[in-house]
Coordinates of C-alpha atoms in Angstrom, one line a residue:
Chain A
M232 CA -0.4 0.0 0.1
K233 CA 3.4 2.1 0.9
T234 CA 4.7 1.4 -2.7
A235 CA 1.9 2.6 -4.2
R236 CA 1.5 6.0 -2.4
I237 CA 4.9 6.9 -3.4
F238 CA 4.4 5.4 -6.9
A239 CA 0.9 7.5 -7.5
L240 CA 3.5 10.3 -5.3
A241 CA 6.2 10.0 -8.2
C242 CA 3.2 10.4 -11.2
A243 CA 1.0 13.0 -10.6
P244 CA 3.5 15.8 -11.5
A245 CA 4.8 13.7 -14.3
A246 CA 1.5 12.5 -15.2
A247 CA 0.6 15.9 -15.1
M248 CA 3.8 17.2 -16.6
L249 CA 3.4 14.6 -19.9
C250 CA -0.1 16.2 -20.5
L251 CA 1.7 19.9 -20.9
A252 CA 3.9 18.4 -23.0
V253 CA 1.8 17.0 -25.2
A254 CA -1.2 19.8 -25.0
P255 CA -1.0 20.7 -28.7
R256 CA 0.0 24.6 -28.9
P257 CA -0.7 27.5 -32.2
P258 CA 1.8 27.9 -34.8
M259 CA 3.2 31.5 -32.9
A260 CA 5.8 32.2 -34.9
S261 CA 3.6 31.4 -38.0
I262 CA 0.6 33.6 -36.8
K263 CA 3.7 36.0 -35.5
R264 CA 5.2 36.0 -38.7
C265 CA 1.9 36.9 -40.9
Q266 CA 1.1 39.9 -38.3
Q267 CA 4.1 41.8 -39.1
S268 CA 3.3 40.7 -42.7
L269 CA -0.2 42.2 -42.0
I270 CA 1.2 45.3 -41.2
D271 CA 4.2 45.8 -43.7
A272 CA 0.8 45.4 -45.8
R273 CA -0.8 48.1 -44.5
N274 CA 1.7 50.3 -44.1
S275 CA 2.9 49.8 -47.8
G276 CA -0.6 51.2 -49.5
S277 CA -2.0 48.5 -49.6
A278 CA -5.4 48.8 -48.4
I279 CA -6.0 51.8 -50.9
F280 CA -3.5 51.2 -54.3
A281 CA -4.1 46.6 -53.5
P282 CA -7.3 46.9 -51.4
G283 CA -7.9 43.7 -53.3
P284 CA -5.5 41.2 -51.7
Y285 CA -5.5 43.4 -48.6
L286 CA -9.1 42.9 -47.4
Q287 CA -8.3 39.0 -48.1
A288 CA -5.6 38.8 -46.0
D289 CA -7.1 41.2 -43.4
S290 CA -10.3 39.2 -43.5
C291 CA -8.6 35.4 -43.0
F292 CA -6.5 37.3 -39.9
E293 CA -10.2 37.6 -38.4
H294 CA -11.0 34.6 -39.2
L295 CA -7.5 32.2 -37.8
L296 CA -8.8 34.3 -34.5
R297 CA -12.0 33.7 -34.3
A298 CA -10.9 29.2 -35.1
W299 CA -7.6 30.5 -32.8
A300 CA -10.8 31.0 -30.1
L301 CA -12.5 28.4 -30.6
Q302 CA -9.7 26.1 -30.0
N303 CA -9.3 27.4 -26.4
S304 CA -13.3 27.0 -25.4
A305 CA -11.7 23.2 -26.2
F306 CA -10.1 21.2 -23.2
F307 CA -6.8 21.8 -23.6
L308 CA -5.9 18.4 -24.6
A309 CA -9.1 17.8 -27.5
R310 CA -7.3 21.2 -29.5
N311 CA -6.4 21.6 -32.6
F312 CA -4.0 24.2 -34.0
D313 CA -3.5 23.0 -37.5
S314 CA -5.7 25.2 -39.5
L315 CA -4.1 28.0 -37.7
K316 CA -1.5 27.3 -39.8
L317 CA -2.6 27.0 -42.0
L318 CA -4.7 29.7 -41.9
A319 CA -1.5 32.4 -40.6
Q320 CA 0.4 30.9 -43.6
R321 CA -2.6 32.2 -46.3
T322 CA -2.7 35.7 -44.1
D323 CA 0.6 35.6 -44.2
S324 CA 1.3 34.8 -48.3
L325 CA -2.4 36.5 -49.5
A326 CA -0.1 40.1 -47.0
R327 CA 3.3 39.5 -49.3
I328 CA 0.8 39.7 -52.1
A329 CA -1.5 42.9 -50.7
K330 CA 2.4 44.3 -50.1
H331 CA 4.1 43.6 -53.8
E332 CA 0.8 44.9 -55.9
S333 CA 0.4 47.7 -53.8
V334 CA 4.4 48.9 -54.5
G335 CA 3.7 48.1 -58.0
A336 CA 1.0 50.1 -58.8
R337 CA 1.9 52.7 -56.8
D338 CA 5.4 53.4 -58.5
S339 CA 2.9 53.2 -61.7
M340 CA 0.4 55.6 -60.6
A341 CA 3.5 57.7 -59.4
R342 CA 5.1 57.5 -62.2
R343 CA 1.8 57.7 -64.6
V344 CA 0.6 60.6 -62.6
P345 CA 1.9 63.6 -63.3
A346 CA 2.1 62.6 -67.2
L347 CA -1.9 62.8 -66.3
V348 CA -1.1 66.0 -65.0
A349 CA 1.1 67.2 -67.9
E350 CA -1.7 65.4 -71.1
T351 CA -4.7 66.7 -69.8
E352 CA -3.2 70.4 -68.6
Q353 CA -2.2 70.2 -72.4
C354 CA -6.1 69.1 -73.7
L355 CA -7.2 72.4 -71.8
A356 CA -4.5 74.5 -73.1
D357 CA -5.1 73.2 -76.6
Y358 CA -9.1 73.6 -76.4
A359 CA -8.8 77.0 -74.9
A360 CA -6.9 77.7 -77.6
R361 CA -8.6 76.4 -80.4
Y362 CA -11.9 75.8 -79.8
R363 CA -13.5 78.0 -77.6
N364 CA -13.6 80.6 -80.6
L365 CA -15.2 78.8 -82.2
P366 CA -19.2 78.8 -82.0
L367 CA -19.5 76.3 -80.4
A368 CA -22.7 75.0 -77.8
D369 CA -22.5 76.6 -74.5
T370 CA -22.4 73.0 -73.4
A371 CA -18.9 72.7 -74.3
R372 CA -17.4 75.6 -71.8
V373 CA -19.3 74.1 -69.6
H374 CA -17.1 71.0 -70.2
F375 CA -13.5 73.8 -70.5
A376 CA -15.0 75.0 -66.4
R377 CA -15.4 70.7 -65.6
A378 CA -12.4 69.5 -66.2
A379 CA -10.3 72.8 -64.8
I380 CA -12.4 72.1 -61.6
A381 CA -11.7 68.1 -61.3
L382 CA -8.0 68.7 -62.0
A383 CA -7.4 71.7 -60.5
E384 CA -9.3 69.2 -57.0
G385 CA -7.0 66.1 -58.1
K386 CA -4.2 68.3 -58.2
A387 CA -5.1 69.3 -54.3
A388 CA -5.0 65.7 -53.7
L389 CA -1.7 65.0 -55.5
A390 CA 0.0 67.5 -53.5
S391 CA -1.8 66.4 -49.7
G392 CA -0.7 62.9 -50.6
R393 CA -4.1 61.5 -51.7
T394 CA -2.3 59.9 -54.8
Q395 CA -5.1 57.8 -55.6
D396 CA -8.2 60.5 -54.9
A397 CA -5.9 62.4 -56.9
Y398 CA -5.1 60.1 -60.1
A399 CA -9.5 59.6 -60.0
R400 CA -9.6 63.3 -60.2
I401 CA -7.3 63.4 -62.5
N402 CA -8.1 60.7 -64.7
R403 CA -11.6 61.9 -64.4
A404 CA -10.6 65.7 -66.0
H405 CA -8.6 64.3 -68.8
E406 CA -11.7 62.3 -70.0
I407 CA -14.0 64.6 -69.8
I408 CA -11.4 67.3 -71.9
R409 CA -10.1 64.7 -74.0
D410 CA -14.3 64.1 -74.8
A411 CA -14.9 68.1 -74.9
N412 CA -11.9 68.5 -78.0
D413 CA -13.3 65.0 -79.5
A414 CA -16.5 66.3 -80.1
V415 CA -15.2 69.5 -80.8
A416 CA -12.8 67.6 -83.9
Q417 CA -15.6 65.3 -85.3
T418 CA -17.9 68.9 -85.4
L419 CA -14.9 70.7 -87.8
S420 CA -14.2 66.8 -89.6
H421 CA -18.2 67.5 -90.2
Y422 CA -17.6 70.4 -91.4
L423 CA -14.5 70.3 -93.5
E424 CA -16.9 67.8 -95.6
K425 CA -17.2 70.2 -98.7
A426 CA -13.5 71.1 -98.8
A427 CA -13.8 69.5 -102.2
Q428 CA -16.8 71.8 -103.6
W429 CA -14.7 74.7 -101.4
R430 CA -10.9 73.8 -103.0
Q431 CA -13.2 73.5 -106.2
W432 CA -14.6 77.7 -106.7
V433 CA -10.9 78.6 -104.3
A434 CA -9.6 77.2 -108.0
Q435 CA -12.2 78.5 -110.3
T436 CA -12.1 82.1 -108.3
I437 CA -7.9 82.3 -108.2
A438 CA -7.8 81.2 -111.6
W439 CA -10.4 83.9 -113.5
S440 CA -8.1 86.8 -112.0
G441 CA -5.5 85.1 -113.2
K442 CA -7.4 85.1 -116.8
S443 CA -8.6 87.6 -117.1
G444 CA -6.2 90.0 -114.8
N445 CA -8.6 91.3 -112.9
T446 CA -8.8 91.3 -109.6
A447 CA -10.6 88.4 -107.4
I448 CA -12.1 88.4 -103.0
V449 CA -11.5 85.8 -101.3
V450 CA -12.9 84.8 -97.9
D451 CA -11.8 82.0 -94.9
K452 CA -14.0 81.5 -92.7
L453 CA -12.3 78.6 -90.7
A454 CA -8.7 81.4 -90.9
H455 CA -10.8 84.6 -90.6
S456 CA -8.7 85.5 -93.6
L457 CA -9.6 88.4 -97.2
R458 CA -7.4 87.5 -99.3
V459 CA -7.3 90.0 -102.6
Y460 CA -5.7 88.3 -106.1
S461 CA -5.4 90.3 -109.2
C462 CA -4.1 88.0 -112.2
G463 CA -3.8 84.7 -110.4
K464 CA -2.0 86.5 -107.1
C465 CA -2.8 87.6 -103.7
I466 CA -1.7 91.5 -103.5
F467 CA -3.8 92.1 -99.8
C468 CA -4.3 90.2 -96.9
A469 CA -6.5 91.2 -93.9
R470 CA -8.3 89.5 -90.6
A471 CA -12.3 89.0 -91.2
E472 CA -14.8 89.3 -88.7
L473 CA -17.7 87.1 -89.1
G474 CA -21.1 85.9 -88.3
P475 CA -20.8 84.8 -84.4
Q476 CA -22.7 81.3 -85.4
W477 CA -20.5 81.4 -88.7
L478 CA -19.2 77.3 -88.7
G479 CA -21.4 76.6 -91.5
Q480 CA -23.9 77.1 -93.6
K481 CA -25.9 79.9 -94.2
T482 CA -30.3 79.0 -94.4
H483 CA -32.0 81.7 -93.5
C484 CA -31.9 85.3 -92.2
G485 CA -31.1 85.8 -89.1
D486 CA -28.8 83.0 -88.3
K487 CA -25.9 84.9 -87.6
A488 CA -24.2 82.6 -90.4
T489 CA -21.9 84.2 -92.7
P490 CA -22.8 82.4 -96.5
E491 CA -21.0 80.2 -98.2
G492 CA -20.8 79.7 -101.8
R493 CA -19.6 81.9 -104.8
Y494 CA -20.3 85.2 -105.0
S495 CA -19.8 89.2 -106.9
I496 CA -19.6 93.1 -105.3
C497 CA -22.9 93.9 -106.8
R498 CA -22.3 97.2 -104.9
K499 CA -20.7 99.5 -103.5
K500 CA -21.6 101.8 -100.8
N501 CA -19.2 104.8 -99.2
Q502 CA -18.7 106.4 -96.3
G503 CA -22.1 107.3 -94.9
Q504 CA -23.5 105.7 -97.1
S505 CA -23.0 102.3 -94.7
K506 CA -23.5 102.5 -90.6
Y507 CA -20.1 100.1 -91.5
Y508 CA -18.2 103.4 -92.3
K509 CA -17.6 102.0 -96.4
A510 CA -19.1 98.5 -97.4
L511 CA -20.1 96.5 -100.7
V512 CA -22.8 94.5 -101.0
L513 CA -22.6 91.0 -102.1
N514 CA -25.3 89.7 -104.6
Y515 CA -26.4 86.9 -101.8
P516 CA -28.7 85.2 -101.8
N517 CA -27.6 83.3 -105.6
S518 CA -29.1 80.5 -106.9
Q519 CA -27.9 77.8 -105.0
D520 CA -29.1 80.0 -102.1
R521 CA -32.0 80.0 -103.2
I522 CA -32.7 76.1 -103.9
A523 CA -30.4 75.1 -100.6
F524 CA -33.6 77.4 -99.1
C525 CA -36.3 75.7 -100.5
N526 CA -35.2 71.9 -100.5
L527 CA -34.6 72.8 -96.0
R528 CA -38.4 74.3 -96.5
S529 CA -39.9 71.2 -97.8
A530 CA -37.9 69.1 -95.3
G531 CA -39.4 71.0 -92.4
L532 CA -35.6 71.9 -91.4
L533 CA -36.4 75.9 -90.6
P534 CA -38.4 77.8 -88.0
P535 CA -42.5 79.3 -89.4
G536 CA -41.8 82.4 -91.0
A537 CA -38.1 82.1 -92.3
S538 CA -37.5 83.8 -95.0
L539 CA -33.2 83.8 -96.8
G540 CA -32.4 87.7 -95.9
D541 CA -30.3 89.5 -98.7
L542 CA -27.9 92.4 -98.4
V543 CA -24.9 90.7 -97.0
E544 CA -21.6 92.5 -97.4
I545 CA -18.4 93.5 -96.4
H546 CA -18.1 96.0 -94.8
G547 CA -15.9 98.3 -91.4
S548 CA -16.0 99.2 -88.2
G549 CA -14.4 94.9 -88.0
G550 CA -11.1 94.6 -85.8
R551 CA -13.4 93.6 -82.6
G552 CA -11.5 90.6 -81.9
A553 CA -15.4 88.7 -82.3
D554 CA -17.2 87.4 -84.6
W555 CA -20.4 89.6 -83.5
T556 CA -21.7 90.4 -86.9
N557 CA -26.0 89.5 -89.1
G558 CA -23.0 87.6 -91.3
C559 CA -21.6 89.6 -93.0
I560 CA -17.9 90.0 -93.3
A561 CA -17.2 92.8 -91.2
L562 CA -12.9 94.4 -91.8
C563 CA -11.4 96.7 -89.6
N564 CA -11.6 100.2 -92.0
G565 CA -8.3 100.7 -92.4
D566 CA -8.9 97.3 -94.6
M567 CA -11.7 98.2 -95.3
K568 CA -10.2 101.0 -97.5
R569 CA -7.3 99.4 -99.0
L570 CA -10.5 96.6 -100.4
F571 CA -13.1 99.6 -101.3
D572 CA -10.4 100.4 -103.8
L573 CA -8.9 97.8 -104.5
A574 CA -13.1 96.1 -105.7
E575 CA -15.7 97.4 -108.2
I576 CA -18.7 95.6 -109.2
G577 CA -19.2 92.7 -110.5
T578 CA -15.7 91.5 -108.6
P579 CA -16.4 87.6 -109.0
M580 CA -15.9 86.6 -104.6
A581 CA -15.7 83.3 -103.2
I582 CA -16.8 81.8 -99.5
V583 CA -15.6 79.3 -97.6
G584 CA -15.5 77.2 -95.0
S585 CA -11.6 76.5 -95.5
V586 CA -8.8 76.9 -97.7
D587 CA -6.2 75.1 -96.9
T588 CA -8.5 71.9 -94.8
G589 CA -4.9 70.2 -94.4
N590 CA -4.7 72.2 -91.8
A591 CA -7.5 74.0 -90.7
F592 CA -7.9 72.8 -87.0
A593 CA -4.8 74.9 -86.6
H594 CA -6.7 77.6 -88.7
T595 CA -9.5 77.7 -85.3
T596 CA -6.6 79.6 -82.9
R597 CA -7.1 83.5 -82.6
T598 CA -4.0 84.9 -84.6
D599 CA -4.1 87.8 -86.1
I600 CA -3.0 87.9 -89.2
K601 CA -0.5 90.4 -90.5
Chain B
M41 CA 5.6 12.0 3.0
S42 CA 2.2 10.9 4.4
Y43 CA -1.9 10.1 2.5
R44 CA -2.2 13.1 3.7
S45 CA -0.1 15.3 2.8
F46 CA -0.2 13.7 -0.4
L47 CA -3.6 15.3 -0.8
S48 CA -2.7 18.4 0.4
L49 CA 0.2 19.6 -2.4
C50 CA -2.5 17.7 -4.9
T51 CA -5.7 20.1 -3.8
A52 CA -2.7 23.1 -3.2
A53 CA -2.0 22.3 -6.9
V54 CA -5.2 22.3 -8.2
A55 CA -6.3 25.5 -6.3
A56 CA -3.1 27.2 -8.1
A57 CA -4.3 25.4 -11.5
L58 CA -7.5 27.3 -11.1
I59 CA -7.0 30.2 -9.2
T60 CA -4.3 30.5 -12.5
G61 CA -5.9 29.0 -16.0
C62 CA -9.5 29.9 -15.6
A63 CA -8.2 33.7 -14.9
K64 CA -10.7 36.1 -16.9
A65 CA -10.1 37.6 -20.1
P66 CA -9.8 41.1 -19.9
Q67 CA -13.2 40.8 -22.3
T68 CA -15.0 44.4 -21.0
E69 CA -11.4 46.1 -21.1
L70 CA -11.1 44.8 -24.8
S71 CA -15.1 45.8 -25.7
S72 CA -14.7 49.4 -24.6
A73 CA -11.3 49.4 -26.0
K74 CA -13.1 48.2 -28.9
A75 CA -15.9 50.8 -29.4
A76 CA -13.6 53.4 -28.6
L77 CA -11.2 52.7 -32.3
D78 CA -14.7 51.6 -33.5
S79 CA -15.9 56.0 -31.8
A80 CA -12.6 56.8 -33.3
K81 CA -13.5 55.7 -37.4
A82 CA -16.7 57.4 -36.3
A83 CA -14.6 60.8 -36.0
Q84 CA -12.8 60.3 -39.6
A85 CA -9.5 59.9 -37.0
D86 CA -8.8 57.2 -39.6
I87 CA -8.3 59.7 -42.1
Y88 CA -7.6 63.6 -40.3
V89 CA -4.8 61.3 -38.0
A90 CA -4.3 58.3 -39.4
Q91 CA -1.2 57.7 -37.8
V92 CA -2.5 57.8 -34.5
Y93 CA -5.7 55.5 -35.6
L94 CA -3.9 52.9 -37.2
A95 CA -1.7 52.9 -33.5
A96 CA -4.6 51.7 -31.7
S97 CA -5.9 49.2 -34.7
D98 CA -2.5 47.6 -34.0
S99 CA -2.3 47.6 -30.4
L100 CA -6.3 45.7 -29.8
K101 CA -5.3 43.7 -32.5
A102 CA -2.5 41.9 -31.4
A103 CA -3.5 41.8 -27.6
N104 CA -6.6 40.3 -29.5
V105 CA -3.4 37.5 -31.0
E106 CA -2.0 38.3 -26.6
I107 CA -5.7 37.0 -24.8
E108 CA -5.8 33.5 -27.0
K109 CA -1.9 33.4 -26.9
Q110 CA -2.5 33.1 -23.5
K111 CA -6.0 30.4 -23.2
S112 CA -3.1 28.6 -24.8
S113 CA -0.8 28.3 -23.0
G114 CA -2.4 25.3 -20.9
I115 CA -3.7 25.4 -17.1
F116 CA -0.6 26.9 -15.5
G117 CA 0.5 30.0 -16.3
I118 CA -1.9 32.0 -17.7
N119 CA -0.9 35.5 -18.3
Y120 CA -3.3 38.7 -18.8
D121 CA -1.0 41.0 -17.1
H122 CA 0.6 42.3 -21.2
A123 CA -3.5 41.9 -23.0
K124 CA -4.3 44.4 -20.3
A125 CA -1.5 46.4 -20.7
L126 CA -2.3 46.8 -24.9
I127 CA -5.5 47.0 -24.6
A128 CA -5.2 50.1 -22.5
S129 CA -2.8 51.6 -25.2
A130 CA -4.9 51.4 -27.9
N131 CA -8.0 52.7 -25.7
A132 CA -5.3 55.8 -24.7
L133 CA -4.5 55.5 -28.3
A134 CA -8.3 55.9 -30.2
L135 CA -9.7 58.7 -27.4
D136 CA -6.0 60.8 -28.3
A137 CA -6.8 59.7 -32.2
K138 CA -10.7 61.4 -31.5
A139 CA -9.4 63.9 -29.7
K140 CA -7.5 65.4 -32.4
A141 CA -9.4 63.8 -34.7
A142 CA -12.4 66.4 -34.1
A143 CA -8.9 69.6 -33.5
E144 CA -8.6 68.6 -37.0
K145 CA -11.6 69.1 -38.0
A146 CA -13.0 72.2 -37.1
K147 CA -9.3 73.3 -37.9
V148 CA -10.7 72.5 -41.3
G149 CA -14.0 73.2 -40.7
A150 CA -13.4 77.2 -40.5
E151 CA -10.9 77.1 -42.9
L152 CA -13.6 75.8 -44.5
D153 CA -16.6 78.8 -44.4
S154 CA -13.2 80.6 -44.8
L155 CA -13.7 79.6 -48.1
F156 CA -17.3 79.5 -49.0
T157 CA -17.2 83.0 -47.9
Q158 CA -14.2 83.8 -50.3
S159 CA -15.8 82.0 -53.3
Q160 CA -19.1 83.8 -51.8
A161 CA -18.0 86.7 -52.9
M162 CA -15.6 85.8 -55.8
L163 CA -19.0 84.2 -57.4
S164 CA -20.6 87.7 -57.2
E165 CA -17.6 89.8 -57.9
T166 CA -18.3 87.3 -61.3
K167 CA -21.1 87.9 -61.8
D168 CA -21.0 92.0 -61.2
L169 CA -18.4 91.4 -64.0
L170 CA -20.9 89.8 -66.3
K171 CA -23.9 92.0 -65.9
R172 CA -21.6 95.1 -66.1
A173 CA -20.2 93.4 -68.6
P174 CA -21.5 96.1 -72.5
K175 CA -24.1 93.9 -74.7
G176 CA -22.4 95.5 -77.5
K177 CA -23.1 92.5 -80.8
E178 CA -19.5 91.6 -80.7
G179 CA -19.2 90.6 -77.2
K180 CA -22.8 88.6 -76.5
S181 CA -21.4 85.5 -77.0
A182 CA -18.8 84.8 -75.2
L183 CA -20.6 86.3 -72.6
N184 CA -22.8 83.6 -73.3
A185 CA -19.9 81.1 -73.2
M186 CA -18.8 82.9 -69.7
E187 CA -22.0 82.3 -68.1
S188 CA -21.8 78.8 -68.3
E189 CA -18.4 78.7 -67.3
V190 CA -20.0 81.1 -63.8
S191 CA -22.9 79.2 -64.1
T192 CA -20.5 75.4 -63.7
T193 CA -18.2 76.9 -60.8
E194 CA -21.4 78.0 -58.5
A195 CA -21.9 74.2 -59.3
A196 CA -19.3 72.0 -57.9
I197 CA -19.2 74.9 -54.9
N198 CA -22.7 74.2 -53.9
D199 CA -21.3 70.3 -54.5
A200 CA -18.4 71.3 -52.9
K201 CA -21.6 72.6 -49.7
T202 CA -22.9 69.4 -49.7
L203 CA -19.8 67.3 -49.3
K204 CA -19.6 69.4 -46.2
A205 CA -22.3 68.5 -45.4
S206 CA -21.9 64.8 -45.5
G207 CA -18.7 65.1 -43.1
D208 CA -15.9 65.3 -46.1
F209 CA -14.1 68.3 -45.2
I210 CA -11.1 67.6 -47.2
G211 CA -13.2 66.7 -50.4
A212 CA -15.2 69.6 -49.7
R213 CA -11.6 72.2 -49.1
D214 CA -10.4 70.7 -52.4
K215 CA -13.5 71.5 -54.2
V216 CA -13.9 74.6 -53.3
N217 CA -10.1 75.2 -54.1
A218 CA -10.8 74.7 -57.2
G219 CA -14.0 76.0 -57.8
I220 CA -12.0 79.7 -56.1
A221 CA -8.7 79.1 -59.3
K222 CA -12.0 78.9 -62.1
L223 CA -13.7 82.4 -60.8
D224 CA -10.6 84.1 -60.4
S225 CA -9.2 82.6 -64.0
L226 CA -12.7 84.0 -64.8
K227 CA -12.6 86.6 -64.0
N228 CA -10.0 87.5 -65.7
E229 CA -11.3 86.9 -68.9
L230 CA -14.1 88.6 -68.5
N231 CA -12.3 91.9 -67.7
T232 CA -10.3 90.8 -71.1
A233 CA -13.5 90.0 -72.6
I234 CA -14.7 93.4 -71.8
A235 CA -11.4 95.3 -72.5
K236 CA -12.0 94.4 -75.9
T237 CA -15.7 95.2 -76.3
A238 CA -15.3 98.1 -74.7
K239 CA -12.8 99.9 -76.7
P240 CA -14.8 100.1 -80.5
V241 CA -18.0 101.2 -78.5
G242 CA -15.3 104.3 -77.3
K243 CA -14.8 104.7 -81.2
K244 CA -17.8 104.5 -82.5
K245 CA -18.7 108.2 -80.2
K246 CA -15.8 109.6 -81.6

């Protein structure tokens, strides 16, 4: 009996030690590692630049803690931490992927953002220089303002280190202004579809001047220029101001458009006879204008009661830096005086959208003709 | 050793195991720290004082790991002292983050109010310039176009006010600053347009 007691006394601590020794232990090294990886991933900006893998890693770690708590609630000898090791490895792997992707995305964005800012600023500058003076719908200006505001917001976000936010805003600005520029380019391309006919009119007018040795006039609406030819050679060039809706053919009275076609001077109004210094009256409308007007009216494309109109002139009082006439062509008084002296009744003229269609977009800028 | 002594030793060992092994996890402190962290997040501490907020969050996560680690250490030797220290640190950091975020937000809010006042004044000035601009034929279309830009800018400033109302002070600040910059350029453009349109009118009078 005594021997049994001594044996029990010796075995009890041994059994306790054995139990502790064989009790399952959590994979602390793996857990510590994955915890650190998660912090590293977050510090590298993964939540912003690689949200997919980062959120997965974070969720995996939460799952690990729940699984750990569940095992801890069981009898200490019945615990099983195998799943914890797997979850820790998965968290670690996802966190490392998140960090890697985040660093890559952040570097790539850091490279792309300045280029995107420069490109957007260029698009805005192009728009301001090329298209702002075109008679476009007010929505074009709205797009311009929206893009400028979005760009400024993006630059502010960039300055305060919110790269992702900055990128989103600058990209939005870029999209707005690029679409606006594309829409204007499309409008211009559509307008330039008549280029072949315009070239023909200009060639015929200049050829007539060369053949007859007389004066002829060519007006280029896109370039806002009026050129006088004598014996087929350009002898005078002036800046022309047009009707505010000059981008397109004149269709009816009051549309503020300057007509396109071949005309001639039918009357000369000297100083005192014209409201605008001196004037050369064109034989608008010609037969083609009349046909076009009838076709549009038959198709119901004109406002009710619209008339064809007349009294399209080349007159003075120009040089205002804007397209302000009701469809006439305005020159500054000095240029008008010179033209008035060069032109005669019957002098032919061609008014076209653009002479140099290959370089038409360059003419949309308002560079003054010297 | 007598049988009685052996029994006493065993009882003491079981009692010690019960005392230490069944030590209660600091659940109340943990819940309190979690609530403090949630409250800091609600105060946008993760935006205004991100570093402090993240430190609090890290401490809380470390406390969770420490608690489970202690629970796993067997029936002997469970000690939550380190976990409690981590929770206390998380709690203090979360409270600090909340207070600092509130202060920072109040600062940005005051800045925003001043920016809104400035933008309103600039908007009135720009609208006044639009009204004062000569309504001659040559400037009409340009002025109409500028009017649409002023309206777009005004809409952006109103958007900034909505952002402020929804708590996005930083987004609102960026937007109102962008609006002010746009109004500034519009004012310059408008003054140029007015100067252009004013010229021929003067000539005509002569």
